Amino acid sequence: MKRALISVSDKTGVVEFAKSLVELGFEVISTGGTKKVLEDSAVPVIGIEEVTDFPEMLDGRVKTLHPAIHGGLLARRDDAAHMAAIEAHDIAKIDLVCVNLYPFQETIAKPGVKLGEAIENIDIGGPSMLRSAAKNYAAVTVVVDSADYAPVLAELGDHGAVTFETNQRLAAKVFRHTAAYDALIAGYLTEIVGEEFPEKLTLTYNKKQDLRYGENPHQQAAFYTEPLGTQNSISEAKQLHGKELSYNNIRDTDAALRIASEFTEPVAVAVKHMNPCGVGVGATPEEAYLKAYEADETSIFGGIVAINREVDAATATHMSQIFLEIIIAPSFSEEAFAILSEKKNIRLLTVPFAGPVNAVEKTSVIGGLLLQDGDAVAEDVATYEVVTDAQPSESEWKALVAQWKIVKHVKSNAIVVGNAAQTLGIGAGQMNRIGSALIALNQAGDKAEGAVLASDAFFPMDDTVEAAAKAGIKAIIQPGGSIKDKDSIAMANKYGIAMVLTHVRHFKH
């Protein structure tokens, strides 16, 4: 008679699985809570202590770590010496293992969880059984996911055995599962002891969805998310309407959320290709959206819009007049949803807007991974330094602070021209700073008169300041730190421009 060992924390579908195995001629071994559930459902079951001839001990910490279990799992059926050894020690073969693990992830996700509770939910026997069975997958079927119950039963019913190919696939899934489990434990304890950049980095993600393709149609792609979730992120967004998100949609929406999260007042952020094309601030969502739209009426077409307030009917009416790929907001009023959902190709998403997220940034390079703290440095306007004869007016200060929040999210070299209510011109990703400045100033046109300019990094020379002055810019905000700062300051003084140094750089590559 074949033997199956079943020990699960998540008991979804396990009774039906065990009953089917018994009907297929299996003898079932089980432990603790699983054994009781099976017995209560009239499934014939053998207790683990009957197999090991040793009681569970240490509050259940030790129950399956025994040669009678691991010998039955690890013995190679094609090795005569192995078969002779387990026969000599009266160890029966175990042909199928169904195990899932203590809920460590669910435990550490609970608010205020204590270290002791987390430690008690680190499974030892479960991963050991899974690894033993998976190592010997040529002879042992190992199931860690209830989604595999039905396929395994089907193969057993049709052929009397599970195929080598299926066993191999299930074994690979097991090692992914145990690796992810260990990565969560390693990450939790590493955070507890305060290791920011440890000598070994173990990360795990869960697949959220397969994507139609990546940046281009010839590239395959999938979307993976962090197991514990990340507040105020695209990974936690709920989609209310429209076709599934694409690779580029996800990246653009992430960029829009990052900018919108910088503001507490109503703001609308339009993004194309991971750069803002228009940002508007207003007293209402409608006013904020119109400001963002007016900032660049051309580029917003086909863009992604993030807005940090509920979308109401008035705002939705304006939004419905052009093609937008995505709108993401905390919520949509019933009327707004009715208006926007008439457009079948638009995606409507919701996510709480809870302020900036200071997540560790991970960037892949060929053969490696770069990690850095998120660019969420706390800045205090009181630490900014006015270095020119001219002082910013109250309205210019508001504009400088607003545009400084935005320029940090524009690809370097980055220049943003705007006022307190909206961006007017954005220059992104040019190989020299004057190039970005000319793009931004040209886009702003006559609206640059009386506006402010923000630069993500210092001016290597005074040409950007002179171009800004000739376009009518009245105040500039930049980090400073160039050996030629004095030249830029002198140029600003020449044209009566107020210049503020933040002493904080915001490169974004």
Short mmCIF file of N, CA and C in Angstrom, two decimals, residues 23-134:
data_model
loop_
_atom_site.label_atom_id
_atom_site.label_comp_id
_atom_site.label_asym_id
_atom_site.label_seq_id
_atom_site.Cartn_x
_atom_site.Cartn_y
_atom_site.Cartn_z
N GLU A 23 -9.30 6.55 -1.30
CA GLU A 23 -10.05 5.81 -2.32
C GLU A 23 -9.13 5.24 -3.39
N LEU A 24 -7.99 5.89 -3.61
CA LEU A 24 -7.02 5.42 -4.60
C LEU A 24 -6.03 4.43 -4.01
N GLY A 25 -6.27 4.04 -2.74
CA GLY A 25 -5.45 3.00 -2.14
C GLY A 25 -4.30 3.47 -1.28
N PHE A 26 -4.29 4.76 -0.93
CA PHE A 26 -3.21 5.28 -0.09
C PHE A 26 -3.54 5.11 1.40
N GLU A 27 -2.50 4.91 2.18
CA GLU A 27 -2.56 4.99 3.63
C GLU A 27 -2.09 6.40 4.00
N VAL A 28 -2.84 7.06 4.87
CA VAL A 28 -2.55 8.46 5.18
C VAL A 28 -1.94 8.59 6.56
N ILE A 29 -0.80 9.28 6.64
CA ILE A 29 -0.15 9.64 7.90
C ILE A 29 -0.36 11.13 8.12
N SER A 30 -0.59 11.52 9.37
CA SER A 30 -0.80 12.94 9.60
C SER A 30 -0.36 13.34 11.01
N THR A 31 -0.38 14.66 11.25
CA THR A 31 0.09 15.21 12.52
C THR A 31 -0.92 16.19 13.08
N GLY A 32 -0.91 16.34 14.41
CA GLY A 32 -1.58 17.42 15.12
C GLY A 32 -2.94 17.81 14.60
N GLY A 33 -3.06 19.11 14.26
CA GLY A 33 -4.34 19.67 13.84
C GLY A 33 -4.87 19.07 12.56
N THR A 34 -3.98 18.75 11.64
CA THR A 34 -4.42 18.12 10.39
C THR A 34 -5.03 16.76 10.67
N LYS A 35 -4.39 15.98 11.52
CA LYS A 35 -4.89 14.65 11.86
C LYS A 35 -6.29 14.74 12.44
N LYS A 36 -6.51 15.74 13.33
CA LYS A 36 -7.83 15.89 13.95
C LYS A 36 -8.89 16.24 12.92
N VAL A 37 -8.55 17.14 12.00
CA VAL A 37 -9.50 17.53 10.95
C VAL A 37 -9.88 16.33 10.10
N LEU A 38 -8.89 15.52 9.76
CA LEU A 38 -9.16 14.34 8.94
C LEU A 38 -9.99 13.32 9.71
N GLU A 39 -9.65 13.10 10.98
CA GLU A 39 -10.42 12.16 11.81
C GLU A 39 -11.86 12.63 11.96
N ASP A 40 -12.04 13.93 12.18
CA ASP A 40 -13.40 14.48 12.34
C ASP A 40 -14.22 14.32 11.07
N SER A 41 -13.54 14.16 9.94
CA SER A 41 -14.23 13.97 8.66
C SER A 41 -14.23 12.51 8.23
N ALA A 42 -13.94 11.63 9.20
CA ALA A 42 -13.99 10.17 8.97
C ALA A 42 -12.99 9.68 7.93
N VAL A 43 -11.85 10.35 7.83
CA VAL A 43 -10.78 9.89 6.95
C VAL A 43 -9.86 8.98 7.77
N PRO A 44 -9.64 7.74 7.37
CA PRO A 44 -8.71 6.86 8.10
C PRO A 44 -7.31 7.48 8.11
N VAL A 45 -6.72 7.61 9.28
CA VAL A 45 -5.45 8.30 9.37
C VAL A 45 -4.58 7.68 10.46
N ILE A 46 -3.28 7.63 10.21
CA ILE A 46 -2.30 7.12 11.16
C ILE A 46 -1.55 8.30 11.75
N GLY A 47 -1.44 8.36 13.07
CA GLY A 47 -0.71 9.44 13.71
C GLY A 47 0.79 9.31 13.49
N ILE A 48 1.47 10.45 13.41
CA ILE A 48 2.91 10.44 13.13
C ILE A 48 3.67 9.67 14.20
N GLU A 49 3.18 9.73 15.45
CA GLU A 49 3.87 9.05 16.55
C GLU A 49 3.80 7.53 16.41
N GLU A 50 2.79 7.03 15.69
CA GLU A 50 2.70 5.59 15.44
C GLU A 50 3.77 5.14 14.45
N VAL A 51 4.21 6.06 13.60
CA VAL A 51 5.25 5.76 12.62
C VAL A 51 6.64 5.90 13.24
N THR A 52 6.83 6.95 14.03
CA THR A 52 8.15 7.21 14.61
C THR A 52 8.37 6.47 15.93
N ASP A 53 7.28 6.02 16.53
CA ASP A 53 7.35 5.41 17.86
C ASP A 53 7.99 6.38 18.85
N PHE A 54 7.63 7.66 18.66
CA PHE A 54 8.17 8.71 19.52
C PHE A 54 7.13 9.82 19.59
N PRO A 55 6.83 10.33 20.77
CA PRO A 55 5.77 11.34 20.88
C PRO A 55 6.20 12.71 20.37
N GLU A 56 5.22 13.49 19.94
CA GLU A 56 5.51 14.90 19.68
C GLU A 56 6.01 15.54 20.97
N MET A 57 6.96 16.48 20.84
CA MET A 57 7.52 17.09 22.06
C MET A 57 7.87 18.55 21.81
N LEU A 58 8.21 19.23 22.88
CA LEU A 58 8.60 20.64 22.84
C LEU A 58 7.52 21.49 22.17
N ASP A 59 6.27 21.31 22.64
CA ASP A 59 5.13 22.05 22.09
C ASP A 59 4.99 21.87 20.59
N GLY A 60 5.30 20.66 20.11
CA GLY A 60 5.15 20.37 18.69
C GLY A 60 6.33 20.78 17.84
N ARG A 61 7.39 21.34 18.47
CA ARG A 61 8.57 21.72 17.69
C ARG A 61 9.26 20.50 17.09
N VAL A 62 9.16 19.36 17.76
CA VAL A 62 9.77 18.14 17.25
C VAL A 62 8.70 17.07 17.12
N LYS A 63 8.43 16.69 15.89
CA LYS A 63 7.46 15.61 15.65
C LYS A 63 7.77 14.83 14.38
N THR A 64 8.27 15.48 13.34
CA THR A 64 8.54 14.78 12.09
C THR A 64 10.03 14.67 11.80
N LEU A 65 10.86 15.28 12.63
CA LEU A 65 12.32 15.20 12.41
C LEU A 65 12.83 13.86 12.94
N HIS A 66 12.65 12.83 12.13
CA HIS A 66 12.92 11.47 12.59
C HIS A 66 13.31 10.60 11.40
N PRO A 67 14.24 9.65 11.58
CA PRO A 67 14.64 8.77 10.46
C PRO A 67 13.48 7.98 9.86
N ALA A 68 12.49 7.65 10.67
CA ALA A 68 11.35 6.89 10.14
C ALA A 68 10.59 7.69 9.09
N ILE A 69 10.68 9.02 9.18
CA ILE A 69 10.03 9.89 8.20
C ILE A 69 10.99 10.18 7.05
N HIS A 70 12.16 10.71 7.39
CA HIS A 70 13.07 11.16 6.34
C HIS A 70 13.74 9.99 5.61
N GLY A 71 13.89 8.86 6.29
CA GLY A 71 14.36 7.67 5.58
C GLY A 71 13.35 7.23 4.55
N GLY A 72 12.07 7.27 4.91
CA GLY A 72 11.02 6.88 3.97
C GLY A 72 10.88 7.83 2.81
N LEU A 73 11.32 9.08 3.00
CA LEU A 73 11.25 10.06 1.92
C LEU A 73 12.49 10.05 1.03
N LEU A 74 13.66 9.89 1.64
CA LEU A 74 14.91 10.09 0.91
C LEU A 74 15.47 8.82 0.26
N ALA A 75 14.99 7.67 0.68
CA ALA A 75 15.55 6.42 0.13
C ALA A 75 15.31 6.33 -1.37
N ARG A 76 16.38 6.11 -2.12
CA ARG A 76 16.26 5.96 -3.57
C ARG A 76 15.72 4.57 -3.88
N ARG A 77 14.65 4.54 -4.63
CA ARG A 77 14.01 3.25 -4.95
C ARG A 77 14.85 2.41 -5.91
N ASP A 78 15.76 3.05 -6.64
CA ASP A 78 16.59 2.31 -7.60
C ASP A 78 17.95 1.94 -7.02
N ASP A 79 18.12 2.15 -5.72
CA ASP A 79 19.39 1.83 -5.07
C ASP A 79 19.17 0.69 -4.08
N ALA A 80 19.73 -0.47 -4.40
CA ALA A 80 19.51 -1.65 -3.57
C ALA A 80 19.99 -1.45 -2.14
N ALA A 81 21.10 -0.73 -1.98
CA ALA A 81 21.62 -0.48 -0.63
C ALA A 81 20.65 0.38 0.18
N HIS A 82 20.05 1.37 -0.46
CA HIS A 82 19.06 2.21 0.22
C HIS A 82 17.86 1.36 0.65
N MET A 83 17.38 0.51 -0.25
CA MET A 83 16.21 -0.32 0.06
C MET A 83 16.53 -1.31 1.18
N ALA A 84 17.73 -1.84 1.15
CA ALA A 84 18.12 -2.77 2.21
C ALA A 84 18.22 -2.06 3.55
N ALA A 85 18.72 -0.82 3.54
CA ALA A 85 18.89 -0.06 4.79
C ALA A 85 17.54 0.25 5.43
N ILE A 86 16.57 0.73 4.65
CA ILE A 86 15.28 1.07 5.28
C ILE A 86 14.53 -0.20 5.70
N GLU A 87 14.76 -1.31 4.96
CA GLU A 87 14.12 -2.56 5.37
C GLU A 87 14.73 -3.05 6.69
N ALA A 88 16.04 -2.92 6.82
CA ALA A 88 16.71 -3.35 8.04
C ALA A 88 16.24 -2.57 9.25
N HIS A 89 15.89 -1.30 9.03
CA HIS A 89 15.44 -0.45 10.14
C HIS A 89 13.92 -0.33 10.20
N ASP A 90 13.24 -1.20 9.44
CA ASP A 90 11.77 -1.25 9.46
C ASP A 90 11.15 0.12 9.15
N ILE A 91 11.69 0.78 8.11
CA ILE A 91 11.17 2.08 7.67
C ILE A 91 10.36 1.88 6.40
N ALA A 92 9.13 2.35 6.42
CA ALA A 92 8.27 2.23 5.25
C ALA A 92 8.46 3.42 4.31
N LYS A 93 8.38 3.16 3.02
CA LYS A 93 8.50 4.24 2.04
C LYS A 93 7.30 5.19 2.15
N ILE A 94 7.55 6.46 1.89
CA ILE A 94 6.49 7.46 1.79
C ILE A 94 6.48 7.94 0.35
N ASP A 95 5.33 7.82 -0.28
CA ASP A 95 5.24 8.05 -1.73
C ASP A 95 4.71 9.42 -2.10
N LEU A 96 4.02 10.06 -1.16
CA LEU A 96 3.44 11.37 -1.45
C LEU A 96 3.48 12.21 -0.18
N VAL A 97 3.89 13.45 -0.33
CA VAL A 97 3.92 14.40 0.79
C VAL A 97 3.07 15.61 0.42
N CYS A 98 2.17 15.96 1.32
CA CYS A 98 1.35 17.16 1.14
C CYS A 98 1.55 18.02 2.39
N VAL A 99 2.32 19.09 2.23
CA VAL A 99 2.68 19.94 3.37
C VAL A 99 2.60 21.40 2.94
N ASN A 100 1.97 22.24 3.76
CA ASN A 100 2.22 23.67 3.64
C ASN A 100 2.62 24.19 5.02
N LEU A 101 3.18 25.36 5.07
CA LEU A 101 3.99 25.76 6.21
C LEU A 101 3.27 26.69 7.19
N TYR A 102 3.85 26.78 8.39
CA TYR A 102 3.32 27.71 9.39
C TYR A 102 3.18 29.10 8.75
N PRO A 103 2.14 29.83 9.13
CA PRO A 103 1.86 31.12 8.46
C PRO A 103 2.78 32.24 8.92
N PHE A 104 4.06 32.15 8.56
CA PHE A 104 5.01 33.18 8.98
C PHE A 104 4.67 34.53 8.35
N GLN A 105 4.37 34.54 7.06
CA GLN A 105 4.07 35.80 6.39
C GLN A 105 2.85 36.47 7.01
N GLU A 106 1.80 35.71 7.23
CA GLU A 106 0.59 36.27 7.81
C GLU A 106 0.85 36.79 9.23
N THR A 107 1.73 36.12 9.93
CA THR A 107 2.05 36.52 11.31
C THR A 107 2.77 37.86 11.34
N ILE A 108 3.83 38.02 10.54
CA ILE A 108 4.59 39.27 10.59
C ILE A 108 3.85 40.42 9.93
N ALA A 109 2.80 40.10 9.16
CA ALA A 109 2.00 41.16 8.54
C ALA A 109 1.03 41.79 9.53
N LYS A 110 0.81 41.15 10.67
CA LYS A 110 -0.12 41.68 11.66
C LYS A 110 0.47 42.90 12.35
N PRO A 111 -0.31 43.96 12.53
CA PRO A 111 0.21 45.14 13.23
C PRO A 111 0.62 44.78 14.66
N GLY A 112 1.78 45.26 15.06
CA GLY A 112 2.22 45.08 16.44
C GLY A 112 2.65 43.68 16.81
N VAL A 113 2.93 42.83 15.84
CA VAL A 113 3.33 41.46 16.17
C VAL A 113 4.61 41.46 16.98
N LYS A 114 4.68 40.59 17.97
CA LYS A 114 5.86 40.48 18.83
C LYS A 114 6.87 39.51 18.21
N LEU A 115 8.13 39.72 18.50
CA LEU A 115 9.19 38.87 17.97
C LEU A 115 8.97 37.41 18.33
N GLY A 116 8.58 37.15 19.58
CA GLY A 116 8.37 35.77 20.01
C GLY A 116 7.33 35.05 19.20
N GLU A 117 6.24 35.75 18.85
CA GLU A 117 5.18 35.13 18.04
C GLU A 117 5.70 34.84 16.64
N ALA A 118 6.49 35.75 16.09
CA ALA A 118 7.06 35.52 14.77
C ALA A 118 7.98 34.30 14.78
N ILE A 119 8.81 34.20 15.80
CA ILE A 119 9.74 33.07 15.89
C ILE A 119 8.99 31.75 15.97
N GLU A 120 7.91 31.71 16.74
CA GLU A 120 7.16 30.46 16.88
C GLU A 120 6.48 30.04 15.59
N ASN A 121 6.35 30.97 14.66
CA ASN A 121 5.75 30.65 13.37
C ASN A 121 6.77 30.40 12.27
N ILE A 122 8.01 30.14 12.68
CA ILE A 122 9.03 29.66 11.74
C ILE A 122 8.94 28.14 11.72
N ASP A 123 8.54 27.60 10.61
CA ASP A 123 8.38 26.15 10.46
C ASP A 123 9.74 25.49 10.23
N ILE A 124 9.99 24.38 10.91
CA ILE A 124 11.23 23.63 10.75
C ILE A 124 10.96 22.27 10.11
N GLY A 125 10.05 21.51 10.70
CA GLY A 125 9.76 20.18 10.19
C GLY A 125 9.15 20.21 8.80
N GLY A 126 8.28 21.18 8.55
CA GLY A 126 7.62 21.26 7.24
C GLY A 126 8.59 21.44 6.10
N PRO A 127 9.46 22.48 6.14
CA PRO A 127 10.44 22.63 5.07
C PRO A 127 11.37 21.43 4.93
N SER A 128 11.69 20.78 6.07
CA SER A 128 12.57 19.61 6.01
C SER A 128 11.92 18.48 5.23
N MET A 129 10.64 18.23 5.50
CA MET A 129 9.93 17.18 4.77
C MET A 129 9.78 17.53 3.29
N LEU A 130 9.46 18.79 3.03
CA LEU A 130 9.31 19.22 1.64
C LEU A 130 10.62 19.06 0.87
N ARG A 131 11.71 19.47 1.49
CA ARG A 131 13.00 19.39 0.81
C ARG A 131 13.42 17.93 0.59
N SER A 132 13.17 17.09 1.59
CA SER A 132 13.51 15.67 1.43
C SER A 132 12.72 15.05 0.29
N ALA A 133 11.41 15.31 0.28
CA ALA A 133 10.56 14.74 -0.77
C ALA A 133 10.94 15.29 -2.14
N ALA A 134 11.20 16.62 -2.19
CA ALA A 134 11.52 17.23 -3.48
C ALA A 134 12.87 16.76 -4.01
#
